Coordinates of C-alpha atoms in Angstrom, one line a residue:
X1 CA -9.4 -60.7 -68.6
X2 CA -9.5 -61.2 -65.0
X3 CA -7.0 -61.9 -63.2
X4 CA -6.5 -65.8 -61.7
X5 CA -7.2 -65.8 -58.0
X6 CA -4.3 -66.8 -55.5
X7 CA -5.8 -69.8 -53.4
X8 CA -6.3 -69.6 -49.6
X9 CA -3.8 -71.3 -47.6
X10 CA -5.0 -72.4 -44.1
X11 CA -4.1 -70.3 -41.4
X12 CA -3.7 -73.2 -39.2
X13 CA -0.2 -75.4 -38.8
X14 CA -0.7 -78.6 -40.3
X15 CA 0.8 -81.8 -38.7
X16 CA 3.5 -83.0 -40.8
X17 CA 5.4 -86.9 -41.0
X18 CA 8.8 -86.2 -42.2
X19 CA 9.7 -89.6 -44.5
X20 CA 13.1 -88.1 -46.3
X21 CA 14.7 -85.0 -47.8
X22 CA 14.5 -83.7 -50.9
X23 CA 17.7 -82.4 -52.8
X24 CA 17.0 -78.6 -51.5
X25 CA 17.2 -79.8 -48.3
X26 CA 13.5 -80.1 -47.5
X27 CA 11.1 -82.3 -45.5
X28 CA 9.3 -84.6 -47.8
X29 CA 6.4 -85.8 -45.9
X30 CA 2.7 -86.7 -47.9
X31 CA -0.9 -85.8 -47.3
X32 CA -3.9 -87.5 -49.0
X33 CA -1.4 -88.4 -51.7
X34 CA -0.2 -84.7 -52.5
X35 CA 4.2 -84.4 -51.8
X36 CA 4.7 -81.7 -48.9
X37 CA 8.2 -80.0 -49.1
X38 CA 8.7 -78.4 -45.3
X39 CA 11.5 -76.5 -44.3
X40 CA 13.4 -76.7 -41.4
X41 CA 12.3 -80.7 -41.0
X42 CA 14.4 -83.5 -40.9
X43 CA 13.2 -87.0 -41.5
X44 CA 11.9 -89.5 -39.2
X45 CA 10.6 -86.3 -37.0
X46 CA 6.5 -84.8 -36.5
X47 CA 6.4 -81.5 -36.6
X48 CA 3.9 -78.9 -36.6
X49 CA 4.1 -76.6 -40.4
X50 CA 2.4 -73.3 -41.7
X51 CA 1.5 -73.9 -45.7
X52 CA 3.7 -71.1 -47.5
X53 CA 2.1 -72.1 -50.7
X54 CA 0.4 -74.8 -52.9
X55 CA 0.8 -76.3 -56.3
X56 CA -1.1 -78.6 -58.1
X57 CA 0.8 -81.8 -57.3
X58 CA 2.8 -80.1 -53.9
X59 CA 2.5 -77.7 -51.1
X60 CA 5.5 -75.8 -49.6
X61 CA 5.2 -75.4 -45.7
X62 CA 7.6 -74.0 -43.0
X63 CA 8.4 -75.8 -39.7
X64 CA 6.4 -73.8 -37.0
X65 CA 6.9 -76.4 -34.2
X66 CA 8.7 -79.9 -33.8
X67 CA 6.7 -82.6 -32.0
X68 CA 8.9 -85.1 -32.1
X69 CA 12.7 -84.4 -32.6
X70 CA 15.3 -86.3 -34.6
X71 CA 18.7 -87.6 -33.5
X72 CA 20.6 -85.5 -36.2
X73 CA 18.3 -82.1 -35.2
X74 CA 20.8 -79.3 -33.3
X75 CA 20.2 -76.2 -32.1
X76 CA 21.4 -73.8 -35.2
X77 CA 24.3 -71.5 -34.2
X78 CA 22.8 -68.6 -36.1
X79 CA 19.0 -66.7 -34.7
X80 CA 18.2 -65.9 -38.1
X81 CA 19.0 -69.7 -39.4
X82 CA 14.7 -70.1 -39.6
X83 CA 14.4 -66.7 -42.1
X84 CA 17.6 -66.2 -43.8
X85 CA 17.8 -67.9 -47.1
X86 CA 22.1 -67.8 -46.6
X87 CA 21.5 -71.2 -44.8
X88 CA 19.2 -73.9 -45.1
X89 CA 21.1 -77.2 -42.6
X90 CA 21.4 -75.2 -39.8
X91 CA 19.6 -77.5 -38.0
X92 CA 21.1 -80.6 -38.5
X93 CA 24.4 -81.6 -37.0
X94 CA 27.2 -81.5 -38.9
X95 CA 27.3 -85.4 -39.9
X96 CA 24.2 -85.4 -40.8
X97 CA 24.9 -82.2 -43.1
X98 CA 27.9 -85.1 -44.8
X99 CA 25.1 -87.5 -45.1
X100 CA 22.9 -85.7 -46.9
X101 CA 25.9 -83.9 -49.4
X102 CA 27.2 -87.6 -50.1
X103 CA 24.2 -89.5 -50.4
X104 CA 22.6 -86.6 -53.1
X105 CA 26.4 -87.0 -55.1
X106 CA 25.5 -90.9 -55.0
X107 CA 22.3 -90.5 -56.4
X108 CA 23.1 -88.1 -59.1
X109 CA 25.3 -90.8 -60.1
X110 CA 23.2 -93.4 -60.3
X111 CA 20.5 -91.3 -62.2
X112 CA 22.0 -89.3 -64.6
X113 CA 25.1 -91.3 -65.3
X114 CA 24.3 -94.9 -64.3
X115 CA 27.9 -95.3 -62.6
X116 CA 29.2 -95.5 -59.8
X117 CA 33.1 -94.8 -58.6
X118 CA 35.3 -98.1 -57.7
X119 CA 36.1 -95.9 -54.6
X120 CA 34.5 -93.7 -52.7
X121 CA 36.6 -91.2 -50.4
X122 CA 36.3 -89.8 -47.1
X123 CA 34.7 -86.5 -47.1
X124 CA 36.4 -83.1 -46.9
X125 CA 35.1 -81.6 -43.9
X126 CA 35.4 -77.9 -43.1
X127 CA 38.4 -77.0 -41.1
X128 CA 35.7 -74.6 -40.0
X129 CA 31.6 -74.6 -39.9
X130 CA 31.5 -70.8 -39.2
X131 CA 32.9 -67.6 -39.7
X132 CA 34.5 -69.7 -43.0
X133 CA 32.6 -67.7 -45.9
X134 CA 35.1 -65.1 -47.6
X135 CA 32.8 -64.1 -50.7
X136 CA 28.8 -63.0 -50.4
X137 CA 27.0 -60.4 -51.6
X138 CA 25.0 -58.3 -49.0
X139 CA 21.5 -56.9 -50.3
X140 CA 20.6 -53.7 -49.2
X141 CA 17.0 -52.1 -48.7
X142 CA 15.5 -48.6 -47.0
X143 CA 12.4 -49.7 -45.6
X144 CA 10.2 -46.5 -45.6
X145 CA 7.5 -47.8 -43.2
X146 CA 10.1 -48.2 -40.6
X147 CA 12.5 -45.4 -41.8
X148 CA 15.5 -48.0 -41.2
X149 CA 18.0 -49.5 -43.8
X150 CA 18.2 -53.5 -44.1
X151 CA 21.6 -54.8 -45.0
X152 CA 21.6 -59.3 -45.3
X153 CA 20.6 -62.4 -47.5
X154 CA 16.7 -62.4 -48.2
X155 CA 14.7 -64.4 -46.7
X156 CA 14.0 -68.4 -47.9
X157 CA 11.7 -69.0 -51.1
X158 CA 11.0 -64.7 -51.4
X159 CA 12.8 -61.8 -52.3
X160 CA 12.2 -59.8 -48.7
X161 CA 15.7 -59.1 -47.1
X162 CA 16.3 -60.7 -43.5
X163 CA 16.5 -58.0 -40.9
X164 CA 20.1 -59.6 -39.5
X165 CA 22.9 -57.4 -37.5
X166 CA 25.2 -59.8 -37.4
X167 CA 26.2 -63.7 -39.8
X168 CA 28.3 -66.1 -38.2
X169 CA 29.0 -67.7 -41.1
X170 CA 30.7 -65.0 -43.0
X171 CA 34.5 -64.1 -42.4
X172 CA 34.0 -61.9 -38.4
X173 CA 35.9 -59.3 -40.4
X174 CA 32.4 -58.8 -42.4
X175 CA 29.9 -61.0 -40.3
X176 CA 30.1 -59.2 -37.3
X177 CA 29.9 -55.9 -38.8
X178 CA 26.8 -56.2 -40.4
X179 CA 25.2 -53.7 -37.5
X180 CA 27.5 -50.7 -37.8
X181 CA 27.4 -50.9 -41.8
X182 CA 23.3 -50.7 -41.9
X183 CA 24.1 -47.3 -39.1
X184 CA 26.9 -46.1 -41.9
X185 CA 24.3 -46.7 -45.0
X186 CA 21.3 -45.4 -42.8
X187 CA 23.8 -41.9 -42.6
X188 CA 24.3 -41.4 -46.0
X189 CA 22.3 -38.9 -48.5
X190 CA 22.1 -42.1 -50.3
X191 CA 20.4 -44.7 -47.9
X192 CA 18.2 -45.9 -50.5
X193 CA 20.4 -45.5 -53.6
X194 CA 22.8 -48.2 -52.4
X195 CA 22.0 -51.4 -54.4
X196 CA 24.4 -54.3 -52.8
X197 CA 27.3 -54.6 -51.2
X198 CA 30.3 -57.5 -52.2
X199 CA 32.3 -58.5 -50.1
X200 CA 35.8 -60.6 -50.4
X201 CA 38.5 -61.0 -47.9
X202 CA 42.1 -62.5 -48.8
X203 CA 44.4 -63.7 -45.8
X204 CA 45.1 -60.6 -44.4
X205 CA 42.5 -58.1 -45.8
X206 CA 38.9 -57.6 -46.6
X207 CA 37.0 -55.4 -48.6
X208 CA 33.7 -53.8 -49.4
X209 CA 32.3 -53.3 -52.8
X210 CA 29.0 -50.5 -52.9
X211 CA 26.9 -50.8 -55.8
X212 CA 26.0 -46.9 -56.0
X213 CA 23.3 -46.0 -58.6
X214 CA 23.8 -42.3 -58.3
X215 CA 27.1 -40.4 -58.0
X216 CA 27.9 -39.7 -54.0
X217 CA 28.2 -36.6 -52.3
X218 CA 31.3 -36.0 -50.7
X219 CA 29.8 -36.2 -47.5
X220 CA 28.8 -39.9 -48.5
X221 CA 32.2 -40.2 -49.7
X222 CA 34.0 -39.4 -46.3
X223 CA 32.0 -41.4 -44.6
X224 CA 33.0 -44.4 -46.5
X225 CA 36.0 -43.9 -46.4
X226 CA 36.3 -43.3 -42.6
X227 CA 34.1 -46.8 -42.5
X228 CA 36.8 -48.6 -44.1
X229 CA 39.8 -47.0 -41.9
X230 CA 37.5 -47.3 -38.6
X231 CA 37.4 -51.1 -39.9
X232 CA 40.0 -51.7 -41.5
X233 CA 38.8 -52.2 -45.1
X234 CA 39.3 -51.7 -48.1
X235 CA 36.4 -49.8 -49.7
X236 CA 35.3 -49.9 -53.5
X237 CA 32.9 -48.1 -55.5
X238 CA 30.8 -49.6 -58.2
X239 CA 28.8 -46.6 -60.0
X240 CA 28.0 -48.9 -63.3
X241 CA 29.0 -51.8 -64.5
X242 CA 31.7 -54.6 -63.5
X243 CA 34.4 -52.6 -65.2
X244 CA 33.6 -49.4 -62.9
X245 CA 34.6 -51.0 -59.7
X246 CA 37.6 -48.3 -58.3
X247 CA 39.0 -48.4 -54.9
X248 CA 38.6 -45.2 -52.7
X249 CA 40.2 -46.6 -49.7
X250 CA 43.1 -46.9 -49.0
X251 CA 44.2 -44.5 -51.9
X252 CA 44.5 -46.5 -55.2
X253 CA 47.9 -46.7 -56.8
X254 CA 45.6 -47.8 -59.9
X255 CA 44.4 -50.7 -60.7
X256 CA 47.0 -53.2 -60.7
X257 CA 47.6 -51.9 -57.1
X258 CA 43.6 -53.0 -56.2
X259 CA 44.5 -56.3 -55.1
X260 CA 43.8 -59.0 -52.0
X261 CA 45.8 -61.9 -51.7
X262 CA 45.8 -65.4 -50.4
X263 CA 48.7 -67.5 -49.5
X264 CA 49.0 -71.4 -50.2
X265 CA 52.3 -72.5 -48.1
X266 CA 52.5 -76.0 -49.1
X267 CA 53.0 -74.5 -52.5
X268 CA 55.3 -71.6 -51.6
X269 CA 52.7 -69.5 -53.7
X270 CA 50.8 -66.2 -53.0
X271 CA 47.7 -65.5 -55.1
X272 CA 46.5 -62.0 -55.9
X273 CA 42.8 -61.1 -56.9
X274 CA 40.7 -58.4 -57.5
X275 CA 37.6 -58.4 -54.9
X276 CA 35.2 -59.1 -57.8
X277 CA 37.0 -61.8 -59.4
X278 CA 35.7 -65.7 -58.5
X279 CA 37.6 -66.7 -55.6
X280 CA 37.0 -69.8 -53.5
X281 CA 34.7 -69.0 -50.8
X282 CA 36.3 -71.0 -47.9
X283 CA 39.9 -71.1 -48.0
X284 CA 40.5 -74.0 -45.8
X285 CA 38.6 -76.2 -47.8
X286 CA 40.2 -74.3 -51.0
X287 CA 43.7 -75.3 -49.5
X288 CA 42.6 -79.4 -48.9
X289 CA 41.1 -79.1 -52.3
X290 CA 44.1 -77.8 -54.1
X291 CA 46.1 -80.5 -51.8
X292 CA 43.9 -83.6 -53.5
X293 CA 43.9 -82.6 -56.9
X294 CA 47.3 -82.1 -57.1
X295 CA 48.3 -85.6 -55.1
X296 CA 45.9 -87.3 -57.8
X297 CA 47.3 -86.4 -60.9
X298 CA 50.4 -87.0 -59.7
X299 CA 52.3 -84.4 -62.2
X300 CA 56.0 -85.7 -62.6
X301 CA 58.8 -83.0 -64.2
X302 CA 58.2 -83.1 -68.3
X303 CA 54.8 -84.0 -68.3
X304 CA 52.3 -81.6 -69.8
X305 CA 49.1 -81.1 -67.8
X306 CA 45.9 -79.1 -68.8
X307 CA 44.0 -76.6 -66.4
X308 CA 40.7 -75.8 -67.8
X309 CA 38.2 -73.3 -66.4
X310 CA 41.8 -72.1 -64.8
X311 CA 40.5 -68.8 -63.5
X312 CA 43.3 -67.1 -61.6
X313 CA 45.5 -70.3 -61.3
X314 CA 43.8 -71.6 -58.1
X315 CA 45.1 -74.9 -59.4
X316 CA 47.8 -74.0 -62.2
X317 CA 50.2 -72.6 -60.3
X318 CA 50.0 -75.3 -57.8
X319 CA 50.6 -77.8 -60.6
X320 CA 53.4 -76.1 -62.1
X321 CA 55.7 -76.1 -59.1
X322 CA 55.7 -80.0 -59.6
X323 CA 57.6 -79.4 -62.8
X324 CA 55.5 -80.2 -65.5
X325 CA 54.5 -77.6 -67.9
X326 CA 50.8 -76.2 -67.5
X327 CA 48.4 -74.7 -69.4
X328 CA 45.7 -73.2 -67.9
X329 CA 43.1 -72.3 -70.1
X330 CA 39.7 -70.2 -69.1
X331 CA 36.9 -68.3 -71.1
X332 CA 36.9 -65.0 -69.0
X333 CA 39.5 -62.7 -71.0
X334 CA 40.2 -60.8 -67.2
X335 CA 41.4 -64.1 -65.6
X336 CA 43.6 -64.9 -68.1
X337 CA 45.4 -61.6 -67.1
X338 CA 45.0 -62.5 -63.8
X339 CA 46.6 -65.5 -64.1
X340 CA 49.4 -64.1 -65.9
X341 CA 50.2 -61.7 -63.1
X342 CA 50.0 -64.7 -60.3
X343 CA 52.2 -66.9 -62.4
X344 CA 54.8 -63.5 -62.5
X345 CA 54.6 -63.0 -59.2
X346 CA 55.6 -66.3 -58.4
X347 CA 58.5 -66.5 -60.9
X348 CA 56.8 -69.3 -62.6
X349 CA 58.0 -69.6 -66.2
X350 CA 56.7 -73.2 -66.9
X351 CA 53.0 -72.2 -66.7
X352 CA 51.2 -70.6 -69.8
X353 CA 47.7 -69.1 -69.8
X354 CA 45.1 -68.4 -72.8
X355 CA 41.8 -67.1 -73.5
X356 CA 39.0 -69.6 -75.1
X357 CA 35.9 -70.5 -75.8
X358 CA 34.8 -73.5 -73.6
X359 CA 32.1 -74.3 -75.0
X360 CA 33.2 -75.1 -78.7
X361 CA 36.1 -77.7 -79.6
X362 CA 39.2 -76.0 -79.5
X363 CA 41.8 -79.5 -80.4
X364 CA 42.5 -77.4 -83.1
X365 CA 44.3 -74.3 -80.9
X366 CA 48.4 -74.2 -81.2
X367 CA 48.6 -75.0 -77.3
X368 CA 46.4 -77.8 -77.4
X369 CA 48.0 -79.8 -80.7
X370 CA 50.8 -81.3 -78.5
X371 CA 48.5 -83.3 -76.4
X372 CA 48.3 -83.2 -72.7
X373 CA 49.3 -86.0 -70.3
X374 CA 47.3 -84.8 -67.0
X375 CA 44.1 -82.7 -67.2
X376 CA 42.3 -81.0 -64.3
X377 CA 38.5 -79.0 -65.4
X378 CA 36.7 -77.3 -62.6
X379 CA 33.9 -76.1 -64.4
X380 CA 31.0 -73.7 -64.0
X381 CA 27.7 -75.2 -62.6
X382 CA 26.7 -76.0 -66.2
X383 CA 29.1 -78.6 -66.3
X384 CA 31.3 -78.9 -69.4
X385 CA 29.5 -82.1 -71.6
X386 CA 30.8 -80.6 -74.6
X387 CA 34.2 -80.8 -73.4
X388 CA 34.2 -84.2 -72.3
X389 CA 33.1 -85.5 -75.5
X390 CA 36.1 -84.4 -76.9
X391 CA 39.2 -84.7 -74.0
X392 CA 40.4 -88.5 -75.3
X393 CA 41.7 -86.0 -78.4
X394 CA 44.4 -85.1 -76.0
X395 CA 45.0 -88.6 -74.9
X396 CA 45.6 -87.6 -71.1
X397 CA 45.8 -90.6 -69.0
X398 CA 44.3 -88.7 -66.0
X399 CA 41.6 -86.5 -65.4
X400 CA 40.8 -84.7 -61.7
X401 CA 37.0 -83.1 -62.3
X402 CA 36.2 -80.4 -59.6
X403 CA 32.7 -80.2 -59.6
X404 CA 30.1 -77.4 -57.6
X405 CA 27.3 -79.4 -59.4
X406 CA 26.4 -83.4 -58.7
X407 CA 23.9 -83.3 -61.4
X408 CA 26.1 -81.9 -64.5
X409 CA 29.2 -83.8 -62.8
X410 CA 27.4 -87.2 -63.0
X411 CA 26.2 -86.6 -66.5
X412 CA 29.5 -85.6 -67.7
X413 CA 30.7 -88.6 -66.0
X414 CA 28.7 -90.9 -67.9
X415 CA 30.1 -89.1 -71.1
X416 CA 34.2 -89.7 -69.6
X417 CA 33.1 -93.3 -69.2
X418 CA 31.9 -94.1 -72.8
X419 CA 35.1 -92.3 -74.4
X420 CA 37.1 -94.8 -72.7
X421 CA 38.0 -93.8 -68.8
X422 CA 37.1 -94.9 -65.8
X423 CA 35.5 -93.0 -62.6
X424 CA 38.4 -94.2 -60.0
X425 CA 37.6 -91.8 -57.2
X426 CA 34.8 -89.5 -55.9
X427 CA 33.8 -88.0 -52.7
X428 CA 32.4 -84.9 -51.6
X429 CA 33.8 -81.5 -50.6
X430 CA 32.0 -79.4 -47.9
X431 CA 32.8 -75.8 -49.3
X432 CA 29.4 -74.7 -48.1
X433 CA 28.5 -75.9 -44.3
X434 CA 25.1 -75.3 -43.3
X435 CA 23.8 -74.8 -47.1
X436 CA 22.9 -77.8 -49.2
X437 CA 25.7 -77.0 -51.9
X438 CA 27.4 -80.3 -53.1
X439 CA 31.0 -79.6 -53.7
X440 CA 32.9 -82.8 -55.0
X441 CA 35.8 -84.1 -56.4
X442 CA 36.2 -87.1 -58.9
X443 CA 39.3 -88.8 -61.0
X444 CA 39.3 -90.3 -63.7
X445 CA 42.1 -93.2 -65.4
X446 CA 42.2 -93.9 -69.1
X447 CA 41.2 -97.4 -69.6
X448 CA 44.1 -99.4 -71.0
X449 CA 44.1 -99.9 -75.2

């Protein structure tokens, strides 16, 4: 059988009428009635675009030239913003960046639930639009043609790695040391046997996580380790999987010891994690977040509230210092430790925390029988439509939805609404400037019997 043959895309730019955006972020203009998805165009400009690829019913092109510039274009503050795939909105200003997050929330809930909330609040805006990103995970690459080791986020719509030495949108503790970490991997016996690196940061330290796929010399070894001192890291291997992950710098007191933290004042709390475990990715935003949710469900001493997808009590503990008595519940058997340890460390005795499956019904569990007054669910980007089908069991008169999905959020909306609440409150969350991640927030009231 011979193999199909890929088409020939014009060399040439092709001249491009931006009409709107798509969900991605794209320009949507149209030729002789085929859709054209460009990046890096905003609507209402002309710009010149190279075809990157063609479908049937679309074509995918890449801004080579704008023509005629929109009001909400900007210069992006990052030189790799047209190749890296970290960011897509660099160049659009940062209200346009709201625009597009809240109008894409509103039309997910107009299409996939048919609602819409009785009041729609201001959007969370960054305390900061850079250096704000405290989790990513680096790819790394050894180029043989050009005897050089690549160390980024690959490139938009392929799996090629940008050739970046610096990201000003990660934490400056990682962002700008993107440079000296491709000269430490480019040292090593194992330049190419380095897979990724992770990378987390808590308030006051950040680390390094190296996927290794073969054991290191000790050469390799010492050099990581004098990385992380010259840098002040932390420094991990990963030889296998997940479970594998051991600190080599500083020295590791075991693995309770192989922790980061993150302070939330308003709370009086401090919250430990392991570098591999989901943490919010900008902690300002995290803190504003945390803030809302617990101002609207309004916890008062007695009342029992539910946390579910509760990972390491990013929202339990926080709920549990106003005196009601929590129980955070999440499906990842290590968080549940994790949250255990946070609520210890913060001498917090009214907070509970248990292992489940969150996908089944689980009424039937000995925490769950007594009913729950308030309930908080930040779930997965799945959503949790299961869940919601079953929450009026538990005859909670509030429910605060976090949501990193608009589509599965507005579905699961339209479930809440047909058991019997209403959606009060949404707006957006921008968790992610310069990306075209939706973060939002929603709250829902039980409708009166």
């Amino acid at each position: 059988m011979s193999k199909r043959r890929r088409k020939v895309l014009p060399k040439e730019p092709v001249r491009c009428e931006i009409e709107t955006l798509s969900h991605d972020g794209r320009g949507i203009a149209r030729a002789d009635g085929k859709t054209q998805f460009v990046d890096g165009a905003l609507p209402g400009e002309t710009v010149m675009a190279k075809m990157v690829s063609t479908r049937s019913r679309f074509d995918e092109l890449r801004t080579t030239e704008v023509l005629d510039a929109a009001p909400d274009r900007q210069q992006p503050p990052c030189e790799f913003a047209d190749l890296c795939g970290g960011c897509s909105l660099q160049h659009m200003s940062a209200d346009a960046q709201i625009r597009f997050k809240e109008n894409t929330l509103r039309e997910h809930f107009a299409h996939f639930g048919g609602i819409e909330p009785e009041q729609w609040v201001a959007p969370m805006r960054s305390p900061d639009s850079l250096g704000y990103r405290r989790k990513a995970r680096l790819g790394v690459r050894y180029v043989k043609a050009r005897e050089s080791v690549l160390v980024g986020f690959r490139e938009k719509r392929n799996s090629f790695l940008t050739d970046i030495d610096r990201c000003v949108v990660l934490d400056p503790r990682i962002g700008e040391r993107i440079e000296p970490l491709r000269e430490l991997l480019h040292g090593m016996a194992a330049f190419d046997r380095i897979a990724q690196v992770e990378v987390a940061c808590g308030d006051d330290t950040a680390a390094m996580v190296f996927r290794n796929m073969d054991d290191l010399v000790p050469d390799d070894r010492e050099k990581l380790i004098a990385f992380g001192q010259a840098h002040d890291l932390h420094i991990y291997l990963q030889p296998k999987g997940p479970d594998t992950v051991h600190r080599i710098w500083p020295e590791s007191g075991g693995r309770d010891d192989e922790r980061l933290t993150y302070r939330m004042d308003e709370f009086d709390l401090i919250m430990a994690f392991h570098p591999m475990d989901f943490t919010q990715v900008n902690a300002g935003i995290n803190r504003n977040m945390v803030h809302r949710a617990v101002e609207w469900l309004d916890v008062q001493p007695g009342e029992r509230v539910l946390d579910l997808f509760c990972g390491l009590g990013n929202f339990t503990l926080p709920l549990a210092r106003k005196g009601g008595q929590v129980v955070g519940v999440e499906g990842d058997d290590a968080m549940v430790v994790r949250g255990r340890e946070n609520a210890r460390l913060n001498d917090l005795s009214n907070v509970e925390f248990h292992g489940a499956d969150l996908h089944g019904d689980f009424t039937g569990q000995s925490w769950a029988k007594e009913g729950f007054d308030k309930i908080l669910i930040d779930p997965p980007r799945s959503g949790a439509e299961e869940i919601c089908k079953y929450l009026t069991a538990f005859g909670a008169n509030r429910i605060v939805y976090v949501s990193c999905n608009p589509a599965t959020l507005a579905r699961d909306a339209g479930v809440m609404v047909r058991n019997g609440y209403r959606l009060v409150q949404a707006g957006v969350m921008d968790m992610f400037p310069h990306t075209t991640h939706v973060e939002s927030i929603a709250l829902f009231e039980r409708n009166a019997d």
